[in-house]
mmCIF file of C-alpha atoms and ligand atoms in Angstrom:
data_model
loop_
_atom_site.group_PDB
_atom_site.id
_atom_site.type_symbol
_atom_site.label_atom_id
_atom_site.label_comp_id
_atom_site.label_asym_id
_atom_site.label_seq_id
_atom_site.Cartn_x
_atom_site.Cartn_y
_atom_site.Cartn_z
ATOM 1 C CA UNK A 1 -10.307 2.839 24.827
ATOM 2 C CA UNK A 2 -7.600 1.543 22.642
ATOM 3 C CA UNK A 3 -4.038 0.050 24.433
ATOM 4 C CA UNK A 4 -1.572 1.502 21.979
ATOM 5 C CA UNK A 5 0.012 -2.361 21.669
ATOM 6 C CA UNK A 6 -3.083 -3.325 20.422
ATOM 7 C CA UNK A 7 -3.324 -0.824 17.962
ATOM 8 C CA UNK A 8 -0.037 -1.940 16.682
ATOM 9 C CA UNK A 9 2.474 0.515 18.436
ATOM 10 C CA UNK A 10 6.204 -0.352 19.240
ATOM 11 C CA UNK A 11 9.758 0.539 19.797
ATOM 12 C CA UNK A 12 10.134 1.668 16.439
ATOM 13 C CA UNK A 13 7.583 4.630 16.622
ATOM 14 C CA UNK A 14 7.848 4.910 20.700
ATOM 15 C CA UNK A 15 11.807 5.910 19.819
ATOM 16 C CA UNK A 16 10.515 8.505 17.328
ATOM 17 C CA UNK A 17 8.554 10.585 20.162
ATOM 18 C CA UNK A 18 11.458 10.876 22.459
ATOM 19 C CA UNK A 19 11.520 14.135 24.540
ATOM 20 C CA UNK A 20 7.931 15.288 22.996
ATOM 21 C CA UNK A 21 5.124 15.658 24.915
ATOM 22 C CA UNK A 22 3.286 13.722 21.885
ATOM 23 C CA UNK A 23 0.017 11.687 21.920
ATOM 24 C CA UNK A 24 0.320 9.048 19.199
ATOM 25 C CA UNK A 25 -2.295 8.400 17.223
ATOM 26 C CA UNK A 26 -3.149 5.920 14.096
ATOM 27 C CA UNK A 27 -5.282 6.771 11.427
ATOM 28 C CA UNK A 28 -7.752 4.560 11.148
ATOM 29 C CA UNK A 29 -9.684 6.187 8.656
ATOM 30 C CA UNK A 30 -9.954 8.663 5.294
ATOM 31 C CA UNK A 31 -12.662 11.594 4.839
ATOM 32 C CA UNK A 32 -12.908 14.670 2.622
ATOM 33 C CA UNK A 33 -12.467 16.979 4.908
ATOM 34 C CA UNK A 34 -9.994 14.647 7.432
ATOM 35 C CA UNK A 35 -9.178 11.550 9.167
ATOM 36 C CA UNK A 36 -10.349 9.374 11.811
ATOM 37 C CA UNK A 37 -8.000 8.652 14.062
ATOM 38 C CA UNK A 38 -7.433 5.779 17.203
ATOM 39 C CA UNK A 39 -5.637 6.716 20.270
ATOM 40 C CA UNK A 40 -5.285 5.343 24.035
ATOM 41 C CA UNK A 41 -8.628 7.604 24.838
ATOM 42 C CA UNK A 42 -10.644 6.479 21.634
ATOM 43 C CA UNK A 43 -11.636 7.966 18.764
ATOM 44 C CA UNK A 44 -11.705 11.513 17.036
ATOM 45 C CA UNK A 45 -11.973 13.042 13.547
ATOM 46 C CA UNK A 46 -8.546 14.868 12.955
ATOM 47 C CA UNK A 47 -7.213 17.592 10.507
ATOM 48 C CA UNK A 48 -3.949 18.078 9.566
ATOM 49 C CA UNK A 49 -1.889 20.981 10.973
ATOM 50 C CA UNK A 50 -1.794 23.634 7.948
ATOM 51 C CA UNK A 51 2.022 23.779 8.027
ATOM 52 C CA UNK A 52 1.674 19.784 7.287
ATOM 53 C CA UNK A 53 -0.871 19.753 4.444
ATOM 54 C CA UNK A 54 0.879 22.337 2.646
ATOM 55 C CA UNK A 55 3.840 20.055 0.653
ATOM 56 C CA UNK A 56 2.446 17.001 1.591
ATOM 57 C CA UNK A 57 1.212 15.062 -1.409
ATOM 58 C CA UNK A 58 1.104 11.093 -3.009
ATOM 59 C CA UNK A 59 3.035 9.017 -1.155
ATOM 60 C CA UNK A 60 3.980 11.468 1.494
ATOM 61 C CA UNK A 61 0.473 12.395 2.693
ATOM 62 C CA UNK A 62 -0.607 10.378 5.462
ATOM 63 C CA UNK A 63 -2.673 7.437 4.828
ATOM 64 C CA UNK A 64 -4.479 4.829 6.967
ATOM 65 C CA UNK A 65 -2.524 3.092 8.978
ATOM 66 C CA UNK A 66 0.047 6.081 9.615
ATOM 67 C CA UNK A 67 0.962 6.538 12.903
ATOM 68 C CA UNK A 68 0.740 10.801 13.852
ATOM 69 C CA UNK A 69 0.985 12.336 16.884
ATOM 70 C CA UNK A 70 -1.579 14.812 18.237
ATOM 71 C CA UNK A 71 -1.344 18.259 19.984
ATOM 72 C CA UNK A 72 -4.171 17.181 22.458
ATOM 73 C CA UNK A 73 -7.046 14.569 22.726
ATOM 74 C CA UNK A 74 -9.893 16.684 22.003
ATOM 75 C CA UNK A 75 -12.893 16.960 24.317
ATOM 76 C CA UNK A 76 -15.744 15.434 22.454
ATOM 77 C CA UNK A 77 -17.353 16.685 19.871
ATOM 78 C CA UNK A 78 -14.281 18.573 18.884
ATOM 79 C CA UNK A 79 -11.215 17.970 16.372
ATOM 80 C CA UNK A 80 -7.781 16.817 16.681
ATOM 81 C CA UNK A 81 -4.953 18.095 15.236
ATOM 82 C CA UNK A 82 -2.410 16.299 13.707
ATOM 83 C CA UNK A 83 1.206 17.480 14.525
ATOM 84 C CA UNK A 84 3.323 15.371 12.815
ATOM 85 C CA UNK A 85 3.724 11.820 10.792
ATOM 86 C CA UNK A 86 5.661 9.269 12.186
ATOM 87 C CA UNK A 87 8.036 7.595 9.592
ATOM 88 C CA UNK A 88 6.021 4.584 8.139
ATOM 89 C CA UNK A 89 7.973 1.235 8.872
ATOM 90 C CA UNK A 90 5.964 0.011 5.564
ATOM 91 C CA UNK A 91 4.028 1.040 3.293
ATOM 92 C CA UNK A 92 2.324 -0.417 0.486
ATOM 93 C CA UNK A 93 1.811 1.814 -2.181
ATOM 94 C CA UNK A 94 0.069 1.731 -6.399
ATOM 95 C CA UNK A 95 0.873 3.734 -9.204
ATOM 96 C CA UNK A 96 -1.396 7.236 -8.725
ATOM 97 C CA UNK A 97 -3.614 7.158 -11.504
ATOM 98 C CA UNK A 98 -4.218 11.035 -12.816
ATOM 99 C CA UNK A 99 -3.871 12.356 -9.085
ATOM 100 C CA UNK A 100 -0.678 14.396 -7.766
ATOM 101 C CA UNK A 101 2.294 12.810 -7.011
ATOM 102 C CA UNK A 102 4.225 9.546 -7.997
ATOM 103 C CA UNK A 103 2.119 6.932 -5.813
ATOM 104 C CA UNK A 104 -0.842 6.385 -3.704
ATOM 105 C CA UNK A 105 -1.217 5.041 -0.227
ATOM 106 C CA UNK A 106 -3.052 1.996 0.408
ATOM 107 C CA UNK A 107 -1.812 1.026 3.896
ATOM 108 C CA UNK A 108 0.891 2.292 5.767
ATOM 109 C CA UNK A 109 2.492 0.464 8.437
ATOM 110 C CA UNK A 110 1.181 -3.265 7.176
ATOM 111 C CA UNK A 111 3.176 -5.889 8.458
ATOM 112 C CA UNK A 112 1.273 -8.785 6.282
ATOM 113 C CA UNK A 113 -0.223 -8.335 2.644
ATOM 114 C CA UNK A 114 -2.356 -11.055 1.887
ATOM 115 C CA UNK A 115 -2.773 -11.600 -2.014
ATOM 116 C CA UNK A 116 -6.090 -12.980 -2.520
ATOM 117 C CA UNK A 117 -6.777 -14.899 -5.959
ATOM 118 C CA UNK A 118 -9.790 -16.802 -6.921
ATOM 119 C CA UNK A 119 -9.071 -20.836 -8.328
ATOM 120 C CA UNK A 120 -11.550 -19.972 -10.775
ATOM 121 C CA UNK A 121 -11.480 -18.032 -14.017
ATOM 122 C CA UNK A 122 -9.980 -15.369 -11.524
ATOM 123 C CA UNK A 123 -6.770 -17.378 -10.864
ATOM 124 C CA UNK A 124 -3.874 -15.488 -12.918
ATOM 125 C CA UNK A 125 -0.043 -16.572 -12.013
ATOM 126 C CA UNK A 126 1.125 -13.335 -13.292
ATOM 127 C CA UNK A 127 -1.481 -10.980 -11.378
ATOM 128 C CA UNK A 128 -0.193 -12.527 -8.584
ATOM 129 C CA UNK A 129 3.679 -11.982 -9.362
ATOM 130 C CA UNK A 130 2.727 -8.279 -9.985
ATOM 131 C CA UNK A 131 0.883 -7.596 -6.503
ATOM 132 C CA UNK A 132 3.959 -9.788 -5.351
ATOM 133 C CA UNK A 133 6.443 -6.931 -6.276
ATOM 134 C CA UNK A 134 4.120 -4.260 -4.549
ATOM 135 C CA UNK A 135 4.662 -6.201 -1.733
ATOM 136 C CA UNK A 136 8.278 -6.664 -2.125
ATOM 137 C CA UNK A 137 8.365 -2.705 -2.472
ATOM 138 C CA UNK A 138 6.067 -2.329 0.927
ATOM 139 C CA UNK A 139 8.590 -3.955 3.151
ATOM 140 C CA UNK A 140 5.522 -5.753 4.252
ATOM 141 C CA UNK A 141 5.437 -9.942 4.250
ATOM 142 C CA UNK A 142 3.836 -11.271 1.082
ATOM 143 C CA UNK A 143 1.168 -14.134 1.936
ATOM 144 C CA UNK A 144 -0.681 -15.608 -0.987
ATOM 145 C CA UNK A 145 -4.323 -17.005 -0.605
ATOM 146 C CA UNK A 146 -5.723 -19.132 -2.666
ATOM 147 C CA UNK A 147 -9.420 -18.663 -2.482
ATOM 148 C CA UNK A 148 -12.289 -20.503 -3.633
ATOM 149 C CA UNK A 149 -10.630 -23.998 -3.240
ATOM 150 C CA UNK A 150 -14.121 -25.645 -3.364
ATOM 151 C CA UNK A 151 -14.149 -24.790 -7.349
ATOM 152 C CA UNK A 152 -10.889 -26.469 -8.190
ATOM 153 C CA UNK A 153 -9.526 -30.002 -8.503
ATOM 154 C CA UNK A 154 -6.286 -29.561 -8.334
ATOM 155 C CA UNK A 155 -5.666 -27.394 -5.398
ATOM 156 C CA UNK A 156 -2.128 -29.314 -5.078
ATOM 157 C CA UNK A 157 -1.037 -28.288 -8.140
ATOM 158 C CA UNK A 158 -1.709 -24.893 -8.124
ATOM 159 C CA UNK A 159 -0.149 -24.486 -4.744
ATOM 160 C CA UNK A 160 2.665 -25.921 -5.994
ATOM 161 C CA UNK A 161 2.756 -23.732 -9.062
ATOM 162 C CA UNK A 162 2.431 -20.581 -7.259
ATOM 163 C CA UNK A 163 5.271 -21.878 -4.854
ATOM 164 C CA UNK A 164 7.612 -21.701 -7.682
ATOM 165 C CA UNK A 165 6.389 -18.459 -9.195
ATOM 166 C CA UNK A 166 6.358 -16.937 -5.500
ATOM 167 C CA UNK A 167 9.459 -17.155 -4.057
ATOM 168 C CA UNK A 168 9.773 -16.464 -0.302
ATOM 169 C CA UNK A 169 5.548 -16.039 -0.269
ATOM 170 C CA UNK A 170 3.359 -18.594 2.113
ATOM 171 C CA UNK A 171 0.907 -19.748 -0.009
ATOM 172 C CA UNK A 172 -2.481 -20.688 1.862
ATOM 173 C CA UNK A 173 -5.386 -22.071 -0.028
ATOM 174 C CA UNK A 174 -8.977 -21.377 1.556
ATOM 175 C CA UNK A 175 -12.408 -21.476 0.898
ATOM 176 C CA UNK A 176 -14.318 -18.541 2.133
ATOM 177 C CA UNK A 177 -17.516 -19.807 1.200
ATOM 178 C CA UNK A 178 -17.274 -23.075 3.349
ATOM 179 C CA UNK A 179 -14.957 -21.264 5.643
ATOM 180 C CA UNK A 180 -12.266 -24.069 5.311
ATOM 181 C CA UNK A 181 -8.508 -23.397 5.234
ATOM 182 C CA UNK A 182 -9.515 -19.515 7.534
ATOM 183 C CA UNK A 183 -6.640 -20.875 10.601
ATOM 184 C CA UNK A 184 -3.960 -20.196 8.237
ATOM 185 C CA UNK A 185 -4.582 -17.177 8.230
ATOM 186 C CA UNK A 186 -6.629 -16.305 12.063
ATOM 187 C CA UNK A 187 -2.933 -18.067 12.953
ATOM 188 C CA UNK A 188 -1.173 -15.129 11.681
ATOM 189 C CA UNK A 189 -3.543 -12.270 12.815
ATOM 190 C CA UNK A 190 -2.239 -12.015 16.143
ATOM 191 C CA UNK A 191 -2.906 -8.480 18.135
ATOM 192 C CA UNK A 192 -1.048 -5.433 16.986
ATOM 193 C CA UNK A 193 -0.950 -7.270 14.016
ATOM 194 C CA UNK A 194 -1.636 -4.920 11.079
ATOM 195 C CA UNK A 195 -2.781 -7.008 7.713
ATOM 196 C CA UNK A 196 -4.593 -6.038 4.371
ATOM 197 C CA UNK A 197 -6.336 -8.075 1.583
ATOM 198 C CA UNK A 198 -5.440 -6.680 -1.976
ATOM 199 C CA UNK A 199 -6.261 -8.894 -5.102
ATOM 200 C CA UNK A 200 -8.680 -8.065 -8.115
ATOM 201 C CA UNK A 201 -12.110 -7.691 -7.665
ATOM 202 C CA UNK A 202 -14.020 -11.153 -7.749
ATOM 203 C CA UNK A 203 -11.159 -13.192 -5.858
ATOM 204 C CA UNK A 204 -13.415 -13.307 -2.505
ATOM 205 C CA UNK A 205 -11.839 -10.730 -0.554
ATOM 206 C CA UNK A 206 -15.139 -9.511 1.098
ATOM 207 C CA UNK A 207 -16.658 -12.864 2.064
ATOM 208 C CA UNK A 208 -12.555 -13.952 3.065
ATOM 209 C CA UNK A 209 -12.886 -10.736 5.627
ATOM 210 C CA UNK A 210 -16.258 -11.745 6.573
ATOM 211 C CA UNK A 211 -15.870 -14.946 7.365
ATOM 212 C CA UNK A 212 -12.548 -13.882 9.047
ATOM 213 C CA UNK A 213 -14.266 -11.380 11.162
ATOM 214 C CA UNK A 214 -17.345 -13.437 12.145
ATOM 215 C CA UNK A 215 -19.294 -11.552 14.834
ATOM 216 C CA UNK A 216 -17.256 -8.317 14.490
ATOM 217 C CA UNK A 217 -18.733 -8.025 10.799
ATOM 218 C CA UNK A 218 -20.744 -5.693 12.036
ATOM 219 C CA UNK A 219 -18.776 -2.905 12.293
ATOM 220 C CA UNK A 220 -17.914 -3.291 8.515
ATOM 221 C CA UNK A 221 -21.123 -0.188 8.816
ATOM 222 C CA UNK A 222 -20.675 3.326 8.651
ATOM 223 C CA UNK A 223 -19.327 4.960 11.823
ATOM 224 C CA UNK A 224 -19.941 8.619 12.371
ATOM 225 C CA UNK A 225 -17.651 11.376 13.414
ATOM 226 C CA UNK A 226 -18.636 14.738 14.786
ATOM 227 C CA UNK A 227 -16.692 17.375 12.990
ATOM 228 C CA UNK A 228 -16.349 21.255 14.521
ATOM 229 C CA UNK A 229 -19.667 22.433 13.978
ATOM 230 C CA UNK A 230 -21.025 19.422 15.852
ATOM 231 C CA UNK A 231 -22.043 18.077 12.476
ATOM 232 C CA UNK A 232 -22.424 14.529 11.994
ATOM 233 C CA UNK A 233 -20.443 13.493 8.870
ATOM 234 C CA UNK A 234 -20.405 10.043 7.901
ATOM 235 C CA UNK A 235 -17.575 7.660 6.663
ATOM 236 C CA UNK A 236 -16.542 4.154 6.104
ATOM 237 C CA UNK A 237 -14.513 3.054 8.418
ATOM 238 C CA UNK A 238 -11.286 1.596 6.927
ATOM 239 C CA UNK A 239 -9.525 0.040 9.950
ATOM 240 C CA UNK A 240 -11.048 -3.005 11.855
ATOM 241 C CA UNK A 241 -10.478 -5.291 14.543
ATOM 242 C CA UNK A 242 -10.148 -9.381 13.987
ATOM 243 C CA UNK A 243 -11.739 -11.238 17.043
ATOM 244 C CA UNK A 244 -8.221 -12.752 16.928
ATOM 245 C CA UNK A 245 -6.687 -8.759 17.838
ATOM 246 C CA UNK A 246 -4.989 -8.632 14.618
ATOM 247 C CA UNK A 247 -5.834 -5.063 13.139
ATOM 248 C CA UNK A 248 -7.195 -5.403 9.211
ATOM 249 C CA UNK A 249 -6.789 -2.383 6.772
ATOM 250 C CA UNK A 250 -9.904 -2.499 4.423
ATOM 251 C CA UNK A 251 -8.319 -1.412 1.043
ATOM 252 C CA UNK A 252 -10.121 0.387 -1.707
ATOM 253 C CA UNK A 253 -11.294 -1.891 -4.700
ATOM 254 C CA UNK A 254 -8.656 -2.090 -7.039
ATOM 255 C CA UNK A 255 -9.267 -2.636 -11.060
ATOM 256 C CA UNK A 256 -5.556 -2.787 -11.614
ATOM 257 C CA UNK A 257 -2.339 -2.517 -10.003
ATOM 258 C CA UNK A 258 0.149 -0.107 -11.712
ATOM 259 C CA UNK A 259 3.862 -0.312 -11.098
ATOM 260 C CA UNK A 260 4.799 3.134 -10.033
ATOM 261 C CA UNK A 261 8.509 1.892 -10.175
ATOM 262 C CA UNK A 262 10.770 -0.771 -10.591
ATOM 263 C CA UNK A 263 11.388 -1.407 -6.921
ATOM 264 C CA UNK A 264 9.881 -4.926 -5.705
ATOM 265 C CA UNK A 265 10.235 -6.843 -8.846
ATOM 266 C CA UNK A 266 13.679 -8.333 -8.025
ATOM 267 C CA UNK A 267 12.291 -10.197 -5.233
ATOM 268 C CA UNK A 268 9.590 -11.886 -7.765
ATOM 269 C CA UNK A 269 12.442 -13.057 -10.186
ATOM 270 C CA UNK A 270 15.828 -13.497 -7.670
ATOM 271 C CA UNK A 271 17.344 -16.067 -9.774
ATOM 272 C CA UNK A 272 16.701 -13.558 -12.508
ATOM 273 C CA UNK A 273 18.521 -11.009 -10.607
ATOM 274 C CA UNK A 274 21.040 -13.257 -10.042
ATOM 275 C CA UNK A 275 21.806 -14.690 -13.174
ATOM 276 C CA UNK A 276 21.985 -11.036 -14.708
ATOM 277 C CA UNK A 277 25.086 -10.695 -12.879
ATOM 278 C CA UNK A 278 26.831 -12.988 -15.192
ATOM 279 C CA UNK A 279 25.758 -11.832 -18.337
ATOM 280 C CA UNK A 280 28.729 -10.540 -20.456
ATOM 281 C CA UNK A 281 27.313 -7.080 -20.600
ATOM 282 C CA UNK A 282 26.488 -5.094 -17.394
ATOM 283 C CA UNK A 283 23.324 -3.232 -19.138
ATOM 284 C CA UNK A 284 22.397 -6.378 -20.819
ATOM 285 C CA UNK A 285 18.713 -6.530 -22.048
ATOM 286 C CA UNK A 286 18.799 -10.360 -22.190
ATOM 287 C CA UNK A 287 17.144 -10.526 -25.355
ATOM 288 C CA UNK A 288 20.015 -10.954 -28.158
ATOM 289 C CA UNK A 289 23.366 -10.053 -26.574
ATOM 290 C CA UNK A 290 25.945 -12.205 -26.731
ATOM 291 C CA UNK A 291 27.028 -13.970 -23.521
ATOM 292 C CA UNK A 292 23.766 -13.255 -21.750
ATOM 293 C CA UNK A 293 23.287 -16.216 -18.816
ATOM 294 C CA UNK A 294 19.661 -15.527 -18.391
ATOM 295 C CA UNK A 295 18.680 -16.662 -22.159
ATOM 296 C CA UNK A 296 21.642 -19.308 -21.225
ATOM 297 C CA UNK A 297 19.081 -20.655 -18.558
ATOM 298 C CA UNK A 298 16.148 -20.702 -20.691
ATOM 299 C CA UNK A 299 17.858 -22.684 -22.956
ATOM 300 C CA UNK A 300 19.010 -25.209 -20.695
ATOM 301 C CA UNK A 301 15.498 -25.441 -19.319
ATOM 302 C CA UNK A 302 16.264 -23.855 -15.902
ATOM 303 C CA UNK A 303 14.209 -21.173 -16.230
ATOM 304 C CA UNK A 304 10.858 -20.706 -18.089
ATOM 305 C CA UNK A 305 11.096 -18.562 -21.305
ATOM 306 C CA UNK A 306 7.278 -17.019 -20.200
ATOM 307 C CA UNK A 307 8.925 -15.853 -16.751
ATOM 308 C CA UNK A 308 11.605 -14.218 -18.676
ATOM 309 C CA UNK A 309 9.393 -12.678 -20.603
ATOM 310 C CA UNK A 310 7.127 -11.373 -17.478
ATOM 311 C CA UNK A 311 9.829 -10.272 -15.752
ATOM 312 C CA UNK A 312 11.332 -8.078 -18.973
ATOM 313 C CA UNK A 313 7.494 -6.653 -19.674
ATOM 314 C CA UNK A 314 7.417 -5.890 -15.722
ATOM 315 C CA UNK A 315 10.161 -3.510 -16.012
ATOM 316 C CA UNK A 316 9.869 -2.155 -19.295
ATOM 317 C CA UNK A 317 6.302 -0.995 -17.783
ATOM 318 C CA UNK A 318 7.668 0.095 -14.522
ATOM 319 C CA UNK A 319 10.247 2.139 -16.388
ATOM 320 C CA UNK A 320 7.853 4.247 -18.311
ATOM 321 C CA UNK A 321 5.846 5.232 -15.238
ATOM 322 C CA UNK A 322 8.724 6.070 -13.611
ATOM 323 C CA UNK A 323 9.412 8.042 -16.462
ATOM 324 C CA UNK A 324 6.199 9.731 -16.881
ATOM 325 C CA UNK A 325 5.650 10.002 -13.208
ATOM 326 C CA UNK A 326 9.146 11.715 -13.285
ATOM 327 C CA UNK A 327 7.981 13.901 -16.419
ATOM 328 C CA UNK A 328 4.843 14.930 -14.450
ATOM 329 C CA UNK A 329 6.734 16.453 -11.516
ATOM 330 C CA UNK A 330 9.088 17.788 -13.088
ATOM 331 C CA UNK A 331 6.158 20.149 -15.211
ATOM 332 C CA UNK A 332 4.843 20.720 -12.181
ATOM 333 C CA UNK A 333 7.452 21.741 -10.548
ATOM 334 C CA UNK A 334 8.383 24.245 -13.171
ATOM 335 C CA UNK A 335 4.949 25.711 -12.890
ATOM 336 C CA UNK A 336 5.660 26.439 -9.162
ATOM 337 C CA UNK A 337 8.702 27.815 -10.061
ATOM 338 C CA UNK A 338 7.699 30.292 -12.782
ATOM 339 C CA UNK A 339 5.191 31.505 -10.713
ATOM 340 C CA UNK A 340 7.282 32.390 -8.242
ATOM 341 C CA UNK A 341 9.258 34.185 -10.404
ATOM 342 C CA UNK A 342 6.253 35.958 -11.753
ATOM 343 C CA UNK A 343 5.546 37.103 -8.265
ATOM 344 C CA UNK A 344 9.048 37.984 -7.920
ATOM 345 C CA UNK A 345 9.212 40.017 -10.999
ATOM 346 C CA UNK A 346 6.259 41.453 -9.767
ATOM 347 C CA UNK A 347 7.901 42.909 -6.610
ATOM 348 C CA UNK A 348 11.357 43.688 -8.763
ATOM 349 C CA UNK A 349 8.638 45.783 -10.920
ATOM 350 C CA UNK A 350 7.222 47.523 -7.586
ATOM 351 C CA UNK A 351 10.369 48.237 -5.784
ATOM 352 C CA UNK A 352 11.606 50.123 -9.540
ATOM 353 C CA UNK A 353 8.294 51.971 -9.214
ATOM 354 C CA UNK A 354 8.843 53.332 -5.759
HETATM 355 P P1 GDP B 401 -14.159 -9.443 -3.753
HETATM 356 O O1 GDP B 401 -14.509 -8.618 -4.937
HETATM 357 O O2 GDP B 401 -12.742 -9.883 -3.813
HETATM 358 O O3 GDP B 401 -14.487 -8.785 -2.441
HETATM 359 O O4 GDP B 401 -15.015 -10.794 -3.859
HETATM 360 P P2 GDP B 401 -16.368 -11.206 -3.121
HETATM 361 O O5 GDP B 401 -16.120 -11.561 -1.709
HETATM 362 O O6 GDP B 401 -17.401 -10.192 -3.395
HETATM 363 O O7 GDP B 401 -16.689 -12.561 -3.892
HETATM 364 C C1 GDP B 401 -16.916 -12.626 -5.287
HETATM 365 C C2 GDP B 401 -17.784 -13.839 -5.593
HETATM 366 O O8 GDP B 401 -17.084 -15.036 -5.289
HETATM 367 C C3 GDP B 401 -19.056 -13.879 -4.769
HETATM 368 O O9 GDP B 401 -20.087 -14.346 -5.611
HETATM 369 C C4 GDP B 401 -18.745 -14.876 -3.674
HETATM 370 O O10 GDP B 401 -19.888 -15.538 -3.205
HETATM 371 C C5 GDP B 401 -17.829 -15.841 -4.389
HETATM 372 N N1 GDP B 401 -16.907 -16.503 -3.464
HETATM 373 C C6 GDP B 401 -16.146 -15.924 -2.496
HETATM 374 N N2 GDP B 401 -15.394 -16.846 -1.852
HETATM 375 C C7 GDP B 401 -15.694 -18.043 -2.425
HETATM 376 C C8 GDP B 401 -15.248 -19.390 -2.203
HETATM 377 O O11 GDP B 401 -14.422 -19.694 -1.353
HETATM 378 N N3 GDP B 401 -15.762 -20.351 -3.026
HETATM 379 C C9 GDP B 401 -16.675 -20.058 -4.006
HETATM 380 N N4 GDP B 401 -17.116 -21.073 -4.751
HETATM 381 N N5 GDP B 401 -17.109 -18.823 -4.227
HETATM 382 C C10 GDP B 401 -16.643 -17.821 -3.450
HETATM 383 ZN ZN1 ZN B 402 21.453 -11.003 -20.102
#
C-alpha cells in the first residue's frame, strides 16, 4: 500500500484529474515490454494505451517518475493500463544519443538533483557546471556533493571553488565511505520527496545511495512483475524508498552528458547573461566585437577568461545538437510525410481505376 503523499503526489497533479474518475499512478519503473507502476493499492506492471504509444516518443514518452492515471487497478496477476500522462512539473532530461527524438528521460517529476563528484582525480569544475545546466533546464533544485572528502586536503577550498562556479547550488561535501557529511543530505530527503544522483561514473554514487539507504539497500534487487500470461518477467527496479520517506530515482549510468539544447546554461553563467546585455551589439559573440562588456570584465579581472571560455564552448555545442537534433526530425518527418502521400497516390490511382 502506497499513500499517494508519500509517493510524492500534490495539488499540482490532484488539479489535473478534476472531474475524471482517474486512479493516479507513478511509474516507478522501465521494462521492454512496459512499466511498473505505484499506486494507493500497490504495485502492477502497466502498458500504455495504444492511442498513447502511437506519437509518443523522446522526451514525451513517459519516463520514471511520471505521474499517469490508470483505467482500473488490475486484479493481480493482470496489467494496467495507462490512460493518460500527467504534465511533468520537472523533468530532467540528456541529449538522446542515436535514439528517436530530441532528448531522453532520466527522471520526471524530481524535485532535487544531486550532482555527485569525486575529490579525487574525478573532481572536474566544468563537469559539474555542465550537469548544473541540465539541472537548470529540469526545473529541479541543483545540490552539489562533494564526495570522497576523506581523499582531499583541502575540502575548504574546493567548496569554496565550486561555490563560485555554482551559483544558486548547495554544495555538500561527504564521504560515503566513512559515511560522514550523509545529514546534509538525509536532511533534505523528506517524504514525497523525489531526488536523483547523476554524476560520472566513479564519483561514489552507488556507495552515496547505499550508505543513504542503510537497511532498505536491500531492495536495490530485482523485483518481479507478472505480466498477462502470468509470466514472471524480471526488472530492476528504478524507484526506491529512503528510510527518511524521501523517494530516490536510480538513474542509468551515464558516460557523458550531452546538451540537447541551450536551455539551463544561463543559470550556470548569470553574470554572463547579464553582462551580455550591455555589449554594444545585441548578437554579440564576445570574442572580438567592439564594445563587448563581457571581454570588458575579463579584463578588469571580474570574471575568469576560462569561464568565458566554458560558457562560449557550452553553447556553441548546445547549438549544434539543437541543430542536428532539429535536422533529424525534420528527415523524419518528411519520411512520414511522403509516405503518406505514397499511400495517398495510391488511393488517387485506385479511385481513377474504378
Ligand atoms: P559510482 O560509479 O558513482 O556509482 O561510484 P561507486 O559508488 O561505484 O564508487 C566508485 C569507487 O569510489 C569505489 O571504489 C568506492 O569504494 C569509492 N568510493 C566511493 N565513495 C567514496 C568515499 O567517500 N571515499 C573514498 N575514498 N572512496 C569512495
Ligand atoms: Zn559581448
Amino acid at each position: 500500500m502506497h499513500e499517494l503523499h508519500s509517493l510524492g503526489f500534490g495539488p499540482y497533479f490532484q488539479q489535473q484529474l478534476l472531474g475524471e474518475e482517474a486512479i493516479p499512478a507513478r511509474i516507478a519503473g522501465e521494462h521492454k515490454q512496459g512499466h511498473i507502476v505505484w499506486h494507493s493499492a500497490g504495485e502492477s506492471f502497466a502498458r500504455l494505451a495504444g492511442r498513447l504509444s502511437r506519437g509518443l516518443e523522446g522526451e514525451t514518452y513517459p519516463g520514471v517518475g511520471d505521474w499517469v492515471t490508470l483505467k482500473a487497478i488490475p486484479e493481480p496477476g493482470h496489467i494496467a493500463v495507462v490512460d493518460r500522462v500527467l504534465t511533468r512539473r520537472t523533468v530532467f532530461t540528456r541529449g538522446a544519443a542515436g535514439a528517436q527524438g530530441r532528448q531522453q528521460v532520466i527522471a520526471a517529476n524530481v524535485d532535487i538533483v544531486f550532482i555527485v563528484t569525486g575529490l579525487d582525480a574525478n573532481y572536474n569544475v566544468r563537469r559539474i557546471q555542465r550537469y548544473l545546466a541540465r539541472v537548470g533546464a529540469s526545473g529541479a533544485r541543483p545540490v552539489v556533493i562533494l564526495n570522497k572528502a576523506d581523499a582531499c586536503d583541502d575540502v575548504a577550498g574546493r567548496i569554496a571553488e565550486v561555490e563560485l562556479a555554482a551559483p544558486g547550488a548547495m554544495v555538500i561535501a561527504t564521504s560515503a565511505k566513512l559515511e560522514r557529511g550523509l545529514e546534509g543530505i538525509v536532511d533534505q530527503l523528506r517524504p514525497g520527496v523525489t531526488a536523483a544522483f547523476v554524476g560520472s561514473s566513479g564519483a561514489g554514487k552507488s556507495t552515496l545511495i547505499n550508505a543513504l539507504l542503510g537497511e532498505e539497500r536491500l531492495r536495490t534487487g530485482e523485483v518481479r512483475a507478472d505480466d498477462s500470461r502470468g509470466r514472471h518477467t524480471t526488472t530492476r527496479r528504478e524507484m526506491l524508498v529512503f528510510p527518511s520517506g524521501g523517494l530516490l530515482i536510480d538513474t542509468p549510468g551515464m558516460r557523458e552528458l550531452a546538451l540537447p539544447d541551450e536551455e539551463g546554461i544561463d543559470s550556470v553563467f548569470p553574470r554572463i547573461e547579464e553582462l551580455s546585455l550591455r555589449c554594444r551589439f545585441g548578437d554579440c559573440t564576445h570574442q572580438s566585437e567592439p564594445g563587448c562588456a563581457v571581454r570588458q570584465a575579463v579584463e578588469s579581472g571580474e570574471l575568469p577568461a576560462d569561464w568565458v571560455e566554458h560558457y562560449l564552448q557550452l553553447r556553441a555545442e548546445a547549438r549544434t545538437n539543437e541543430l542536428r537534433l532539429d535536422e533529424r526530425a525534420r528527415r523524419k518527418s518528411e519520411r512520414t510525410i511522403g509516405r503518406q502521400r505514397a499511400k495517398d497516390m495510391h488511393i488517387i490511382r485506385r479511385v481513377k481505376d474504378w
